C-alpha cells in the first residue's frame, strides 16, 4: 500500500506542508546540499518553503552551511545531509520522500553534546518526531552515500601513519576527520645512527592503538581531537649503514648522513640568517619566510625535499625531531644570532618554546634525575632544556626551518647518550619517554584555534593571526582554520587579510587547559560598513570589543566540548548569535536555549 500522506506540520514560520500541496520534482541546485544522494527535490519543502530562493534566504539553510565550522567539524557532513533531507527533501514519483526517523534519532544522540557545548538549541527542523518517517512508512536514509564511501574505521584509520616519507593523506581520510583537528608530527632517526627515536615512535603507535581500543579516556580524547603523524625513520639509508655495524660497535658518526653523505639536519634552507638580516634592517613580523631560489641550486637531499613537501601539504602545528647522543630538549633558534659565538638566540615565541620543551623534560625521569653522573649532566641546572644556539650553533636545521617557513613549532629531543642502544634497553627507554611524548603531543591544544571567514561564512585562507608582543604571525589554512600556540595569560589577537578590515580580540589563556579556546573571526570587506568599525571600537584600557557588536564574545576560551555551560549573565546571547543576525533578516530565535 502507498505510504500515508504527510501530516500538516507546524514550524516557527507558521506554514508547514499541507495535504493539499502538490510537490513538483526539480533539481535541487543548492550549494550546501549539492552532495545529497538523490537528484530531485520538491517544492514546497517539508518546511513549506516554495522556491530555491526562499530556501537559500532562510536561516535554516544558513545554519546548515556553517554547521561544520560551528560544531568544529563534529557530526558533519552527517548532520548537514540530514538537514538537507528536510530543506531539500527527496522527490520521486510525484511525491516527497521523508528521511528516516531512526537516522535522526541516532544523530541527535551523538550530536546533542556538540550543540550543548556552544549553547545552541537542537534545531527545530531536525526534530525527529516531526519531519521524519519510519521505515514502514517508506523513509529513505539520507546518509546512505556516506556509509557506502566510508567503510568501517579502525585504529589504523585514526593514525596518520607514514612509514616512509610520503605524508600524503588519502582523500577518504580527509573526509572522515574534520580539518579543524590540529596536526602533530613526530620524526625519528633523521641522523641514521641515532636509532632510539625510530623505536620510540613504533612503541608509541602500538600504545596509541591498543589504548584507544581498550577505551583509555585520555588516549581516546587525544586521538579524537588530534591528527598525529609518525615518521619513524627519516634517514633509512643512514640507518642501514649504522645497523650493519650493530649496537655497541657503531661509531659516533657512521650512518649519521644519508646515502649522499648529507647531514639532513644541516640540509634545510637557512631562513634564520635571512630572519636576522630582516630583523637588523628594521621592524619585522616573521611569517612563512619563502625559500630563497639559490637554495635549490645546492645539494638538496630527497629526504629533505620530501619533508618540505609534506610540511606544505599539511598544516602542522607542533613537531618533535628525535635524536640521540645526549639527554636534553633543545628548541629554536639553532643558529646563533651572534656569528662565531654560541649564544642564547630566542625566537619571538621563546615563552611557548620553553613550555613545550618543559612539557617533555619535566615528566622524563632521567631528564629530571638530579645525579651528576647521568648522561647529559651538563644540562642538569637548566632542567634539561636549552635554546639550541646556546648549546651549539648550526645552519640548515629542521627546527628553525619549521618555525620560519611554516606555522609549525618544532623542538629537538635528545633521547639519551647512547646513539645505538642494544635491543634489551629499548623497553626501558620507552617507559621513560612514553609520558613525555604524550604530554608533548597534548600541548598542541594549548592556545587558541578558530576559523577566519567572511560575512557569508566563506573561509579566508592565508589570513594572518597576529599576537601583540610576539613578532611572529600564524596564517590560516585553505579551510580558513588556524592554530596559535600561546602561553597562559592575556593576549591581544588580531586577524587580518588583504581586502578586509582587521578584527581585534582579547583572549585569556588559563594556566591549565585541555582544548584550545575557540576564537573565530568574521572579517568585513574594506570599504563597506560604517567607518568607525574599521578600527574596532575600544573601551578604556585593553578591553576590546567585537566589531559585530557586543562585548568581545570570544573573550574567554570555551570550555571543553560536552561541558554544559550556564546561561550567560545579563541575558547576553551566545557568541554565534551575531553571525546569524548580521547576515539574515530572520532571527533564528529557535537556536537560543534561554
Ligand atoms: Zn642527531
XYZ file of C-alpha atoms in Angstrom, residues 103-358:
256
model
C 18.801 8.121 11.453
C 17.669 11.380 13.023
C 17.465 9.816 16.469
C 20.946 8.312 16.217
C 22.442 11.617 15.163
C 20.603 13.531 17.843
C 22.031 11.271 20.491
C 25.556 11.588 19.111
C 25.450 15.289 18.348
C 23.484 16.861 21.167
C 26.663 17.418 23.248
C 28.239 19.410 20.413
C 25.202 21.723 20.390
C 25.225 21.980 24.181
C 28.863 22.972 24.093
C 28.070 26.086 22.072
C 24.836 26.839 23.915
C 22.746 26.144 20.856
C 19.320 24.518 20.930
C 18.705 21.482 18.756
C 17.274 22.958 15.521
C 13.504 22.604 15.399
C 13.577 21.295 11.830
C 15.693 18.343 12.952
C 13.000 17.315 15.409
C 12.880 13.582 14.797
C 9.193 13.356 15.692
C 8.031 15.910 13.168
C 9.727 15.823 9.800
C 10.876 12.240 9.637
C 9.234 8.940 8.830
C 9.588 5.345 9.918
C 10.962 2.520 7.817
C 7.410 1.138 7.497
C 6.327 4.450 6.024
C 8.984 4.098 3.348
C 11.588 6.539 4.612
C 14.989 6.963 2.944
C 18.395 7.094 4.586
C 19.976 10.483 3.824
C 23.403 9.143 4.830
C 23.433 6.088 2.594
C 26.075 7.621 0.325
C 28.413 8.211 3.287
C 28.013 4.725 4.646
C 28.989 3.335 1.267
C 32.058 5.532 0.968
C 33.500 5.190 4.431
C 33.572 1.593 5.351
C 34.462 0.569 8.853
C 37.012 2.683 10.678
C 39.631 1.215 12.970
C 42.553 2.322 14.979
C 44.839 2.319 11.964
C 42.465 4.817 10.453
C 42.809 7.099 13.446
C 46.548 7.471 12.948
C 48.231 9.222 10.075
C 50.795 6.506 9.625
C 53.611 7.444 7.344
C 56.020 4.592 7.119
C 58.257 6.167 4.541
C 58.481 9.804 3.640
C 55.160 10.305 1.889
C 52.889 12.295 4.124
C 50.023 12.364 1.684
C 46.659 11.924 3.290
C 44.161 9.874 1.384
C 41.039 11.686 0.213
C 38.978 9.239 2.235
C 40.651 10.255 5.464
C 40.230 13.960 4.968
C 36.504 13.333 4.515
C 36.394 11.221 7.609
C 38.099 13.535 10.050
C 37.332 17.227 10.229
C 40.104 19.591 9.155
C 39.854 21.518 12.387
C 41.895 18.970 14.317
C 45.458 20.124 14.889
C 48.209 18.191 13.137
C 51.268 16.995 15.018
C 54.298 15.244 13.579
C 56.967 13.227 15.307
C 60.072 12.413 13.308
C 62.682 9.873 14.273
C 66.087 8.852 13.021
C 66.940 11.976 10.987
C 70.503 11.001 11.870
C 70.655 7.400 10.702
C 72.804 6.212 13.615
C 70.538 7.773 16.290
C 68.067 4.960 16.392
C 66.130 5.134 19.671
C 63.632 7.620 18.214
C 62.656 5.248 15.476
C 61.840 2.560 18.029
C 60.010 5.032 20.303
C 57.631 6.002 17.515
C 56.793 2.376 16.799
C 56.167 1.806 20.504
C 54.026 4.928 20.515
C 51.933 3.788 17.545
C 51.289 0.439 19.204
C 50.486 2.078 22.501
C 48.049 4.570 20.975
C 46.236 1.865 19.039
C 45.874 -0.573 21.902
C 44.924 2.058 24.483
C 42.394 3.508 22.068
C 40.766 0.126 21.605
C 40.909 -0.597 25.339
C 38.936 2.572 25.911
C 41.530 4.718 27.704
C 39.735 8.067 28.080
C 42.981 10.015 27.713
C 44.065 8.307 24.507
C 40.582 8.338 23.024
C 40.320 12.049 23.658
C 43.780 12.626 22.247
C 43.173 10.659 19.046
C 39.657 12.002 18.588
C 40.913 15.576 18.744
C 44.380 15.370 17.190
C 45.922 14.158 13.947
C 49.215 12.513 14.816
C 51.720 11.768 12.067
C 54.588 9.425 12.873
C 57.682 9.164 10.719
C 59.892 6.601 12.486
C 62.801 6.923 10.091
C 63.693 9.984 8.087
C 67.049 8.513 7.136
C 66.649 4.796 6.335
C 69.879 4.730 4.275
C 71.989 6.013 7.129
C 70.279 3.589 9.461
C 71.290 0.654 7.281
C 74.941 1.677 7.493
C 74.770 2.016 11.283
C 72.753 -1.199 11.707
C 75.334 -3.158 9.708
C 77.876 -2.248 12.386
C 75.352 -3.014 15.094
C 74.691 -1.835 18.614
C 77.845 -1.481 20.657
C 80.033 -1.345 17.543
C 78.544 1.613 15.752
C 80.907 4.568 15.645
C 79.864 8.022 16.796
C 79.161 9.308 13.302
C 78.948 6.405 10.867
C 75.446 6.308 9.412
C 74.675 9.839 10.556
C 74.409 11.096 6.977
C 72.166 9.882 4.169
C 73.450 7.915 1.176
C 74.670 11.127 -0.482
C 76.746 11.881 2.601
C 74.479 14.805 3.514
C 73.623 15.611 7.118
C 69.849 16.015 6.819
C 69.669 18.290 9.844
C 72.020 20.729 8.067
C 70.310 20.429 4.710
C 67.220 22.607 5.186
C 67.047 26.150 3.790
C 68.748 28.591 6.143
C 65.946 31.058 6.767
C 67.373 32.045 10.141
C 70.164 34.130 8.589
C 67.500 35.739 6.433
C 65.439 36.393 9.546
C 68.370 38.034 11.362
C 69.019 40.200 8.291
C 65.394 41.358 8.171
C 65.397 41.933 11.895
C 68.516 44.085 11.697
C 67.071 46.162 8.871
C 64.108 47.302 10.934
C 60.759 46.087 12.099
C 59.829 42.601 11.094
C 56.969 40.283 11.874
C 58.136 36.910 10.658
C 55.632 34.655 8.970
C 56.302 31.965 6.451
C 59.569 33.261 5.027
C 59.923 31.921 1.472
C 62.769 29.622 0.470
C 65.395 31.597 -1.476
C 65.898 30.432 -5.048
C 69.613 29.751 -4.580
C 68.815 27.020 -2.046
C 67.626 24.777 -4.862
C 70.910 25.243 -6.746
C 72.743 23.467 -3.952
C 72.568 19.804 -2.966
C 69.097 19.085 -1.617
C 68.565 15.553 -0.330
C 65.411 13.727 -1.475
C 64.600 13.170 2.213
C 64.756 16.918 2.868
C 62.681 17.659 -0.221
C 60.043 15.158 0.888
C 59.778 16.754 4.327
C 59.418 20.238 2.828
C 56.662 18.932 0.559
C 54.981 17.224 3.499
C 55.046 20.451 5.501
C 53.442 22.309 2.630
C 50.569 19.872 2.203
C 49.789 19.510 5.897
C 49.258 22.473 8.212
C 51.335 21.143 11.117
C 51.096 22.968 14.425
C 53.582 21.061 16.561
C 56.507 18.758 15.919
C 59.402 16.983 17.567
C 62.517 15.536 15.997
C 64.031 12.661 17.973
C 67.809 12.350 18.222
C 70.339 10.579 20.422
C 73.760 11.254 21.900
C 72.729 13.456 24.798
C 69.825 13.945 27.178
C 68.145 17.291 26.647
C 65.319 19.023 24.808
C 66.529 21.916 22.682
C 64.395 24.495 20.941
C 64.930 27.147 18.256
C 66.765 29.077 17.191
C 69.558 26.637 16.489
C 71.549 29.218 14.561
C 73.178 31.778 16.808
C 72.385 35.425 16.179
C 75.953 36.229 17.061
C 78.212 34.860 14.367
C 81.084 32.709 15.588
C 79.583 32.558 19.039
C 77.287 30.056 20.765
C 74.848 32.365 22.439
C 71.240 32.365 23.569
C 69.188 33.273 20.471
C 65.488 33.142 21.237
C 62.575 33.235 18.810
C 59.722 35.682 19.414
C 57.913 32.636 20.851
C 60.580 31.923 23.492
C 57.992 31.563 26.253
C 55.963 28.995 24.344
C 59.011 27.040 23.210
C 60.186 26.817 26.786
C 56.799 25.460 27.820
C 56.931 22.899 25.022
C 60.430 21.758 25.988
C 59.418 21.576 29.651
